[in-house]
PDB file of C-alpha atoms in Angstrom:
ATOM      1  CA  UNK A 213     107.291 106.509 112.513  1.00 89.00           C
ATOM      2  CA  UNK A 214     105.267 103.466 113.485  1.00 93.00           C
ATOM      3  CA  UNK A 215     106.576  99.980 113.075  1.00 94.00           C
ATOM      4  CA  UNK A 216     104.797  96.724 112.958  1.00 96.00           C
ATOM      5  CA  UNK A 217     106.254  94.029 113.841  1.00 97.00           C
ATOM      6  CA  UNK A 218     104.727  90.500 112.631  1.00 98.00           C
ATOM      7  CA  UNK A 219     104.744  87.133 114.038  1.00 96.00           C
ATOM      8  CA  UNK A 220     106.035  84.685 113.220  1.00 97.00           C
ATOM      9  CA  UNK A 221     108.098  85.259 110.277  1.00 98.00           C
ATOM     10  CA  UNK A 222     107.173  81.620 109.356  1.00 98.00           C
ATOM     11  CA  UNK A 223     103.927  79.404 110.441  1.00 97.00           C
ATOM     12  CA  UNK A 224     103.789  75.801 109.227  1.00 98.00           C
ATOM     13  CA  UNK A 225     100.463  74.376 109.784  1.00 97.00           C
ATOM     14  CA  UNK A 226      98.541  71.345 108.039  1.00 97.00           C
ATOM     15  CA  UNK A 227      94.913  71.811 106.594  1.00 97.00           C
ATOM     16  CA  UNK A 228      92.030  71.971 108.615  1.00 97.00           C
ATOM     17  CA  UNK A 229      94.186  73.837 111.547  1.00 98.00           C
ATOM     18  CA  UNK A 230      93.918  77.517 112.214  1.00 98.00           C
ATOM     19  CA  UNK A 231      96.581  79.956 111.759  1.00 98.00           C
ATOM     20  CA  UNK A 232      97.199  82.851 114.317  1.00 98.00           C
ATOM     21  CA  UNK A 233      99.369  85.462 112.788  1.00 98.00           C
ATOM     22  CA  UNK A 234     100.460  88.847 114.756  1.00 98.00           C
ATOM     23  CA  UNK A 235     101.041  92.124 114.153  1.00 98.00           C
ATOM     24  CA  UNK A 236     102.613  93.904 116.454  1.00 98.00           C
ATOM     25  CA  UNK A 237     102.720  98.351 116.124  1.00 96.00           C
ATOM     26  CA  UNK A 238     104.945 100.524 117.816  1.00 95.00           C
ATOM     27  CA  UNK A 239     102.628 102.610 118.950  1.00 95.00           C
ATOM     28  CA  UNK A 240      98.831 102.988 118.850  1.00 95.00           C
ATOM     29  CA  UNK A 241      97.054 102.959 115.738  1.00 95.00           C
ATOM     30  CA  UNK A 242      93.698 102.862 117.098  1.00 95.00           C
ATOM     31  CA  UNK A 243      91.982 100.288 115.098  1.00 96.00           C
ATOM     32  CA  UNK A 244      93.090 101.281 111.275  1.00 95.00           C
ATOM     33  CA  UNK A 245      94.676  98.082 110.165  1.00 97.00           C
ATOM     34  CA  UNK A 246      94.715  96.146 107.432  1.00 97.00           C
ATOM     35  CA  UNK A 247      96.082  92.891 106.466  1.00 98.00           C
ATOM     36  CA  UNK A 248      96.605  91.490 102.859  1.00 98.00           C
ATOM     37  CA  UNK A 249      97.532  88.249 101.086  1.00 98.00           C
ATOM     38  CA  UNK A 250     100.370  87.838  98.690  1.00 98.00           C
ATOM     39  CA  UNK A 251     100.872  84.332  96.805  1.00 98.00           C
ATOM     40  CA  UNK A 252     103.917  84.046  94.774  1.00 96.00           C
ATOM     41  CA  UNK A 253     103.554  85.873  91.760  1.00 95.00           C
ATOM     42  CA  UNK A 254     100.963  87.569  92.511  1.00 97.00           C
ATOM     43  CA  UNK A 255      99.662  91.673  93.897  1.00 98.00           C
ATOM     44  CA  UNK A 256      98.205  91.369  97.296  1.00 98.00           C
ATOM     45  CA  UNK A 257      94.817  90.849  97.902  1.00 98.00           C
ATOM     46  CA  UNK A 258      93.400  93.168 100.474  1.00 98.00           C
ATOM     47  CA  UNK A 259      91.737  90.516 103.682  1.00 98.00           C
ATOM     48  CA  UNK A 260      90.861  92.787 106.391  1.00 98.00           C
ATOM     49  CA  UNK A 261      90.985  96.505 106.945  1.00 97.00           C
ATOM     50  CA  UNK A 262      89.863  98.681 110.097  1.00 96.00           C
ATOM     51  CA  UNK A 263      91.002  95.588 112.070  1.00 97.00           C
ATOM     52  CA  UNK A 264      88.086  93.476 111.591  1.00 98.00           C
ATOM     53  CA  UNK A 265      86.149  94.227 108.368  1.00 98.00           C
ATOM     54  CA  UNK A 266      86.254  91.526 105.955  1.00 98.00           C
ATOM     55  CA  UNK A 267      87.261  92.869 102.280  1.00 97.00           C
ATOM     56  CA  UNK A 268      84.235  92.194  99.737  1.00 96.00           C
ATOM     57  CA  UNK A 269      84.675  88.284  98.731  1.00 97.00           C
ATOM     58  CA  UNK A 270      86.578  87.578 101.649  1.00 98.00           C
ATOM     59  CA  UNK A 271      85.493  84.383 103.086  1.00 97.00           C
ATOM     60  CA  UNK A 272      84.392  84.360 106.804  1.00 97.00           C
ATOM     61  CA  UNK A 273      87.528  81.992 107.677  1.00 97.00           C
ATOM     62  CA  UNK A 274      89.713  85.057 107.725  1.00 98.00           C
ATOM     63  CA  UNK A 275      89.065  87.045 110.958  1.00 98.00           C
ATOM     64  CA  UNK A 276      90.490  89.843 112.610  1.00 98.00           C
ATOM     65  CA  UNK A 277      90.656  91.046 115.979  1.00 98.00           C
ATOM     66  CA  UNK A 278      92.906  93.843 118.237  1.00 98.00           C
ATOM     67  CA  UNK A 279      93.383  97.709 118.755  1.00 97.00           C
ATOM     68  CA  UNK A 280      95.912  99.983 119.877  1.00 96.00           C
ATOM     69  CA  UNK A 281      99.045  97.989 119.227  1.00 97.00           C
ATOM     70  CA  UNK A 282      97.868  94.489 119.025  1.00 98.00           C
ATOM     71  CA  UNK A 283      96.558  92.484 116.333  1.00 98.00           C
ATOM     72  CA  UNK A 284      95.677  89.337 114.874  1.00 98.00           C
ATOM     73  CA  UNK A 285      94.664  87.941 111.615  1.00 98.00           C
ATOM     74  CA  UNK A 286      93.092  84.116 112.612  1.00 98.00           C
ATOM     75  CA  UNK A 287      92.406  81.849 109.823  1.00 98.00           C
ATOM     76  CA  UNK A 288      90.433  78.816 110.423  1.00 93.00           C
ATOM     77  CA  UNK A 289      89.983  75.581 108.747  1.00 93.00           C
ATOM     78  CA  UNK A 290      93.215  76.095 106.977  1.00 97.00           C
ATOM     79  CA  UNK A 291      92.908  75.622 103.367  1.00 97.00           C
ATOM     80  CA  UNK A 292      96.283  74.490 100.674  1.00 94.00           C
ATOM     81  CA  UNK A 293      95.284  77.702  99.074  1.00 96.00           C
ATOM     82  CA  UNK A 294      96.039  79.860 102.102  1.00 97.00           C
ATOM     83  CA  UNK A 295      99.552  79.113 101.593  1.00 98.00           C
ATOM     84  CA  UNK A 296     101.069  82.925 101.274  1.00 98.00           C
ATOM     85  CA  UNK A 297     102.808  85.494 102.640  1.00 98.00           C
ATOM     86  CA  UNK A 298     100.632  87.990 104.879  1.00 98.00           C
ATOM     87  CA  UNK A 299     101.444  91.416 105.447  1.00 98.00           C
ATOM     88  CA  UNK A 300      99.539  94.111 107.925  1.00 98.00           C
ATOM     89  CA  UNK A 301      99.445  97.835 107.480  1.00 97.00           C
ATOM     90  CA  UNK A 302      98.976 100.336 109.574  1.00 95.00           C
ATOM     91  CA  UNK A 303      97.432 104.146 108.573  1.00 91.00           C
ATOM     92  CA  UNK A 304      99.601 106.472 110.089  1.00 81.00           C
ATOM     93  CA  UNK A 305     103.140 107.085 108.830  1.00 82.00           C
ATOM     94  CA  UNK A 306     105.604 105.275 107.091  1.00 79.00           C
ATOM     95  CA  UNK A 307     106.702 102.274 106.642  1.00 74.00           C
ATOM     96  CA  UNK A 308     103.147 101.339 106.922  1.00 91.00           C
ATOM     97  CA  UNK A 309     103.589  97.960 106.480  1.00 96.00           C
ATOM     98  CA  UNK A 310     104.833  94.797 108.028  1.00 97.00           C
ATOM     99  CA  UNK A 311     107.508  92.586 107.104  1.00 97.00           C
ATOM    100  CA  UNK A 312     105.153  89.987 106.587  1.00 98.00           C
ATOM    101  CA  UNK A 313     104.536  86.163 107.561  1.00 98.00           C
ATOM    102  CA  UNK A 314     104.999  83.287 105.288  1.00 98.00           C
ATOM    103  CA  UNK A 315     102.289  80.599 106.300  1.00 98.00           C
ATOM    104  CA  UNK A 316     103.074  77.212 104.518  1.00 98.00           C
ATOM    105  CA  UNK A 317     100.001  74.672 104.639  1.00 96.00           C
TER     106      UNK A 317
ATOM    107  CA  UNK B  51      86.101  97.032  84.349  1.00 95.00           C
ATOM    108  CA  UNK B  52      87.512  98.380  87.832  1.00 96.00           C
ATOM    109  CA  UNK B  53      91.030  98.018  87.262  1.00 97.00           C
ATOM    110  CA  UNK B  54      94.308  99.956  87.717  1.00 98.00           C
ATOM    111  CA  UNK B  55      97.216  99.048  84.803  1.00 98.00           C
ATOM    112  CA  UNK B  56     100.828 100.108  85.193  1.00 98.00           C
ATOM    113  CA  UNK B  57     103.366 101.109  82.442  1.00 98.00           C
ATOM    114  CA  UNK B  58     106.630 102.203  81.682  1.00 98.00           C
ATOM    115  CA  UNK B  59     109.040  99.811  83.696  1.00 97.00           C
ATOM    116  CA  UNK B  60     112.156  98.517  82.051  1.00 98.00           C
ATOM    117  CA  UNK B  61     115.495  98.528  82.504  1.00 98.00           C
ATOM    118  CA  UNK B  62     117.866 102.068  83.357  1.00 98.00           C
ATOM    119  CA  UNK B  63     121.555 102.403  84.121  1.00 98.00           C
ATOM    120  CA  UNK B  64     121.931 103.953  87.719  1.00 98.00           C
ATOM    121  CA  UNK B  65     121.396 107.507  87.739  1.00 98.00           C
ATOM    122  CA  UNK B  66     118.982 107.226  84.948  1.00 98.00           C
ATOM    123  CA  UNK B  67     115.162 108.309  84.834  1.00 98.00           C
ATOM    124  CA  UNK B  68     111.482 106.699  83.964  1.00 98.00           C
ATOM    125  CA  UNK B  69     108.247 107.584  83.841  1.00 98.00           C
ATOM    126  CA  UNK B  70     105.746 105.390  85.445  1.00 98.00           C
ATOM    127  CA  UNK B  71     102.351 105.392  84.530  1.00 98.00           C
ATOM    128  CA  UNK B  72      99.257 103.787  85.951  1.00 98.00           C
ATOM    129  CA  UNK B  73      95.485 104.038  84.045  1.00 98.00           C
ATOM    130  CA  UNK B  74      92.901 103.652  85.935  1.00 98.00           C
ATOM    131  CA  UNK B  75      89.251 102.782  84.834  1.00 97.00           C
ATOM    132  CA  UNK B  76      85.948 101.483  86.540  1.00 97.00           C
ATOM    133  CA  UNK B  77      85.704 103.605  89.355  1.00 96.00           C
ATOM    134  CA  UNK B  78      85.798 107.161  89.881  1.00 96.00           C
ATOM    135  CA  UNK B  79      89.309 108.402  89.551  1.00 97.00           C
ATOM    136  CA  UNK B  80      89.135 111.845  91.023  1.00 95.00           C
ATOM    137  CA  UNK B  81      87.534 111.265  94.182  1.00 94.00           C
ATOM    138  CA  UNK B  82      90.895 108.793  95.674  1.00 96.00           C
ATOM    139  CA  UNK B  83      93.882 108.681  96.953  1.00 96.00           C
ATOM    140  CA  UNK B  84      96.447 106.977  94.940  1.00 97.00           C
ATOM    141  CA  UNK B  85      99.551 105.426  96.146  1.00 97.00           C
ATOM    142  CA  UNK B  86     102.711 103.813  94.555  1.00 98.00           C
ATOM    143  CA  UNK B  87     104.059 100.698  96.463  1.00 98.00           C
ATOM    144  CA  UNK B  88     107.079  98.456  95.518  1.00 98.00           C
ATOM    145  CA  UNK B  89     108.372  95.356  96.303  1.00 98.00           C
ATOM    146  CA  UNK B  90     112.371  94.625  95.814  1.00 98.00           C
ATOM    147  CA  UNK B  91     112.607  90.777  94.469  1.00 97.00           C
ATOM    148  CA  UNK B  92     112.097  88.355  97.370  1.00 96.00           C
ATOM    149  CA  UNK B  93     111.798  90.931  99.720  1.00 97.00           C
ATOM    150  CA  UNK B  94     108.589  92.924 101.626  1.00 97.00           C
ATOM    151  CA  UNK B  95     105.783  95.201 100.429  1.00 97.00           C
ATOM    152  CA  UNK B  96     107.578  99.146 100.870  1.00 97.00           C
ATOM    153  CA  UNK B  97     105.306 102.322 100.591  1.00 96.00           C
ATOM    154  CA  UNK B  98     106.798 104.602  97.993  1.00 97.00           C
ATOM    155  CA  UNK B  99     105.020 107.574  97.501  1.00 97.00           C
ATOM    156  CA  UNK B 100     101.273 108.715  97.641  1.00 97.00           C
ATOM    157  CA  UNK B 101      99.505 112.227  96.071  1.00 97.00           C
ATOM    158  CA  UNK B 102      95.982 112.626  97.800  1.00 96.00           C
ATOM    159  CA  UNK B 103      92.702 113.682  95.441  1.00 96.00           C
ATOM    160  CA  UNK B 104      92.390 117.373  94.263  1.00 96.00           C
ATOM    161  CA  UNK B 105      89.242 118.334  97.505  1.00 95.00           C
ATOM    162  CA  UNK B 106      91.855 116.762  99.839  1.00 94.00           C
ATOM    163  CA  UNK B 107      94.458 119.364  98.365  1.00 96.00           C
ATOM    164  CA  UNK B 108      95.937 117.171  96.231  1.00 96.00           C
ATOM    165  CA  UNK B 109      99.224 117.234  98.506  1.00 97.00           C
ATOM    166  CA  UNK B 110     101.832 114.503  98.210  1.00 97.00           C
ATOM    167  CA  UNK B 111     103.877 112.211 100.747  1.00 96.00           C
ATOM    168  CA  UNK B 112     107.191 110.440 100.112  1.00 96.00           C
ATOM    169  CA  UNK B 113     109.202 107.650 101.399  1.00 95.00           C
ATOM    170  CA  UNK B 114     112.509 108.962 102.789  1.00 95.00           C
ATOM    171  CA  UNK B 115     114.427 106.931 100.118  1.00 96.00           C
ATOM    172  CA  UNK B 116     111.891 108.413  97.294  1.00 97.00           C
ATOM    173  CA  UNK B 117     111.701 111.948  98.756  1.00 97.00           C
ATOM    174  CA  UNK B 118     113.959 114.641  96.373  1.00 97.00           C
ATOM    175  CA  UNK B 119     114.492 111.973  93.364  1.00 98.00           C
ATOM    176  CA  UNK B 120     110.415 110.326  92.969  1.00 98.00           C
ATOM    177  CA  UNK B 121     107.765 112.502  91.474  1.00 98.00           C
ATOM    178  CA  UNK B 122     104.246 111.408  92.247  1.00 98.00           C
ATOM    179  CA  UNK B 123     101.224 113.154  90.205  1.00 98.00           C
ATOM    180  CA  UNK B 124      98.365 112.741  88.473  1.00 98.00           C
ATOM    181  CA  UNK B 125      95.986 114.153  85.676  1.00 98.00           C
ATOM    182  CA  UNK B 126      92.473 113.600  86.637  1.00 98.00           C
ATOM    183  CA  UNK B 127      91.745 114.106  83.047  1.00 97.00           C
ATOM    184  CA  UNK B 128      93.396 111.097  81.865  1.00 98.00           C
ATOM    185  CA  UNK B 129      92.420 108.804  84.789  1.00 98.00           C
ATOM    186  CA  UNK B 130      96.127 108.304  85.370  1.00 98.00           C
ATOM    187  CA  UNK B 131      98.713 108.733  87.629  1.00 98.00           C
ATOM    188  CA  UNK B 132     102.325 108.841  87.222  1.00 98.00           C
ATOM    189  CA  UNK B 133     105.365 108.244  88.814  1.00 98.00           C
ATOM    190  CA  UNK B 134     108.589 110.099  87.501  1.00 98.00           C
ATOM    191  CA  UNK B 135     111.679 108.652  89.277  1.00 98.00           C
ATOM    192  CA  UNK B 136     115.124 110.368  88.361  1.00 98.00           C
ATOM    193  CA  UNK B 137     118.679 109.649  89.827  1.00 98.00           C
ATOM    194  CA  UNK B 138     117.776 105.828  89.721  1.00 98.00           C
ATOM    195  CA  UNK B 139     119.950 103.643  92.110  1.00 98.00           C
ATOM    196  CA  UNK B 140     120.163  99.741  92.184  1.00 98.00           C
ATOM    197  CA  UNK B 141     118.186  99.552  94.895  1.00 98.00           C
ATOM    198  CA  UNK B 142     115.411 101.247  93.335  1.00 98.00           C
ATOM    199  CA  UNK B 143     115.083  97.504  91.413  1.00 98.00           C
ATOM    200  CA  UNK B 144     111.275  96.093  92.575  1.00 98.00           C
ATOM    201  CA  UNK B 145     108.246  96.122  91.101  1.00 98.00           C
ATOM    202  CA  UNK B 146     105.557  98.673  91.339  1.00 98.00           C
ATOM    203  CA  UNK B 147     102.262  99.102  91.956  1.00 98.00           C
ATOM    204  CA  UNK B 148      99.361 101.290  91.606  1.00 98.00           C
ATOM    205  CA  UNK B 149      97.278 101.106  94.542  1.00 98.00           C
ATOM    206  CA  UNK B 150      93.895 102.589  95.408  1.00 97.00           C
ATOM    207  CA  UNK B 151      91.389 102.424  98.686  1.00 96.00           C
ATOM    208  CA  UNK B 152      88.241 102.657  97.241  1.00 95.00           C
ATOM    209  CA  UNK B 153      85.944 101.208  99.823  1.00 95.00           C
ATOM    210  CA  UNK B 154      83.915 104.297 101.236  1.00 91.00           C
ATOM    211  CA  UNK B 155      85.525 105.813 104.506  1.00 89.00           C
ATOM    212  CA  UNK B 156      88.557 104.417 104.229  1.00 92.00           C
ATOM    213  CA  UNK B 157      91.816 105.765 102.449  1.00 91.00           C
ATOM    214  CA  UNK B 158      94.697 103.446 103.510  1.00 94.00           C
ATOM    215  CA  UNK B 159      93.227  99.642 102.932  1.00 96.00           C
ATOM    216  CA  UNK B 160      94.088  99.100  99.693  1.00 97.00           C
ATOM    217  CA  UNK B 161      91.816  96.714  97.487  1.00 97.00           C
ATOM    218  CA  UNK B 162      92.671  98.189  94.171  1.00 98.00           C
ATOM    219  CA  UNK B 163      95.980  97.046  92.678  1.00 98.00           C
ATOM    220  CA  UNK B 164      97.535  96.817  89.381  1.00 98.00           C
ATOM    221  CA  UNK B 165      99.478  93.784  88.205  1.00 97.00           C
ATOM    222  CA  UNK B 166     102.645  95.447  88.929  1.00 98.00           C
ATOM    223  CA  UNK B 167     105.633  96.705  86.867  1.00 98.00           C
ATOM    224  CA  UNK B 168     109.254  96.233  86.624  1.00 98.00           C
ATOM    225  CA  UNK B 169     111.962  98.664  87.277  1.00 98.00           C
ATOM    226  CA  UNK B 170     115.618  97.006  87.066  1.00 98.00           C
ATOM    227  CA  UNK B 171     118.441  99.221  87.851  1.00 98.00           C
ATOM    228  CA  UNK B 172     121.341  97.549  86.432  1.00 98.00           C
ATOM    229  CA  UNK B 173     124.618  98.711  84.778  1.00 96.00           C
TER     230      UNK B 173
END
């Protein structure tokens, strides 16, 4: 199995900062993640996938960088609507997913 | 309207059974992967079970805590997929969603997913 493991479990930023949120995997998985948004109440909102590719509507604030086992989901020129929890997810085997970041703006 | 819409949550004693459904509409059903995802109340996203599309073999993959009670499947003809889930435990209690890739090449990023429903396990 291949587990990510996300940093930190809790960012606390103001707006107009940028956010650097990690996702670390176990072992390679090349460049096939994804990272999604979850506000409360809410399904996730796919952000990124294949590391770097911006989801259609995605604005360009949300970038994403890393391959192998490293990753990063940056988002600049924080917003009060960023405020979430952020997961990343990885293609190949379960659990797939992260245990996600809370960012609080 | 591209949109995926789940059914059939509720609440079962442990060691009951549901059905699951999800109907999907807007895109083209046939040709994707579909997965079921849950999330336990206050807790992280968790990867349930996923059946692949009919010219991919139409196999399925389970969770380890899903695998030998959760039936994933699907009827192409319906545009829906289902989730049968027998010898329910309380920690089966999360909601769940329908998920989809549908962006071309990929079959793991998941834009496509349905407003969720409840399953409460609960004597």
């Amino acid at each position: 199995e291949v587990v990510l493991t996300q940093s930190p479990n809790t960012l606390s930023l103001s707006p107009g900062e940028r956010a650097t949120l990690s996702c670390r995997a176990s072992q390679s998985v090349g460049s096939a993640l994804a990272w999604y948004q979850q506000k409360p109440g809410q399904a996730p909102r796919l952000l990124l996938y294949d590391a770097s590719n911006r989801a259609t509507g995605i604005p360009v604030r949300f970038s994403g960088s890393g391959s192998g086992t490293d990753f990063t989901l940056t988002i600049s020129s924080l917003e009060p609507g960023d405020s979430a929890v952020y997961y990343c997810q990885q293609r190949a085997s379960w659990p797939f997913f992260g245990q996600g970041t809370r960012l609080e703006i | 309207e591209v949109q995926l819409v789940e059914s059939g949550g509720g609440l079962v004693k442990p060691g009951g059974s549901l059905r699951l459904s999800c109907a999907a509409s807007g895109f083209t059903f046939n040709n994707v992967w579909m997965t079921w995802v849950r999330q336990a109340p206050g807790k992280g996203l968790e990867w349930v079970a996923r059946i692949k599309d009919k010219s991919d073999g139409g196999t399925t993959d389970y969770s380890a805590s899903a695998k030998g009670r959760f039936t994933i499947s699907r009827d192409d003809s319906k545009n829906t997929l289902y989730l049968q889930m027998d010898r329910l435990r309380t920690e089966d209690t999360a909601v769940y969603y329908c998920v989809t890739a549908t962006i071309p090449g990929t079959t793991y990023a998941f834009d496509l997913w349905g407003q969720g429903t409840m399953v409460t396990v609960s004597s």
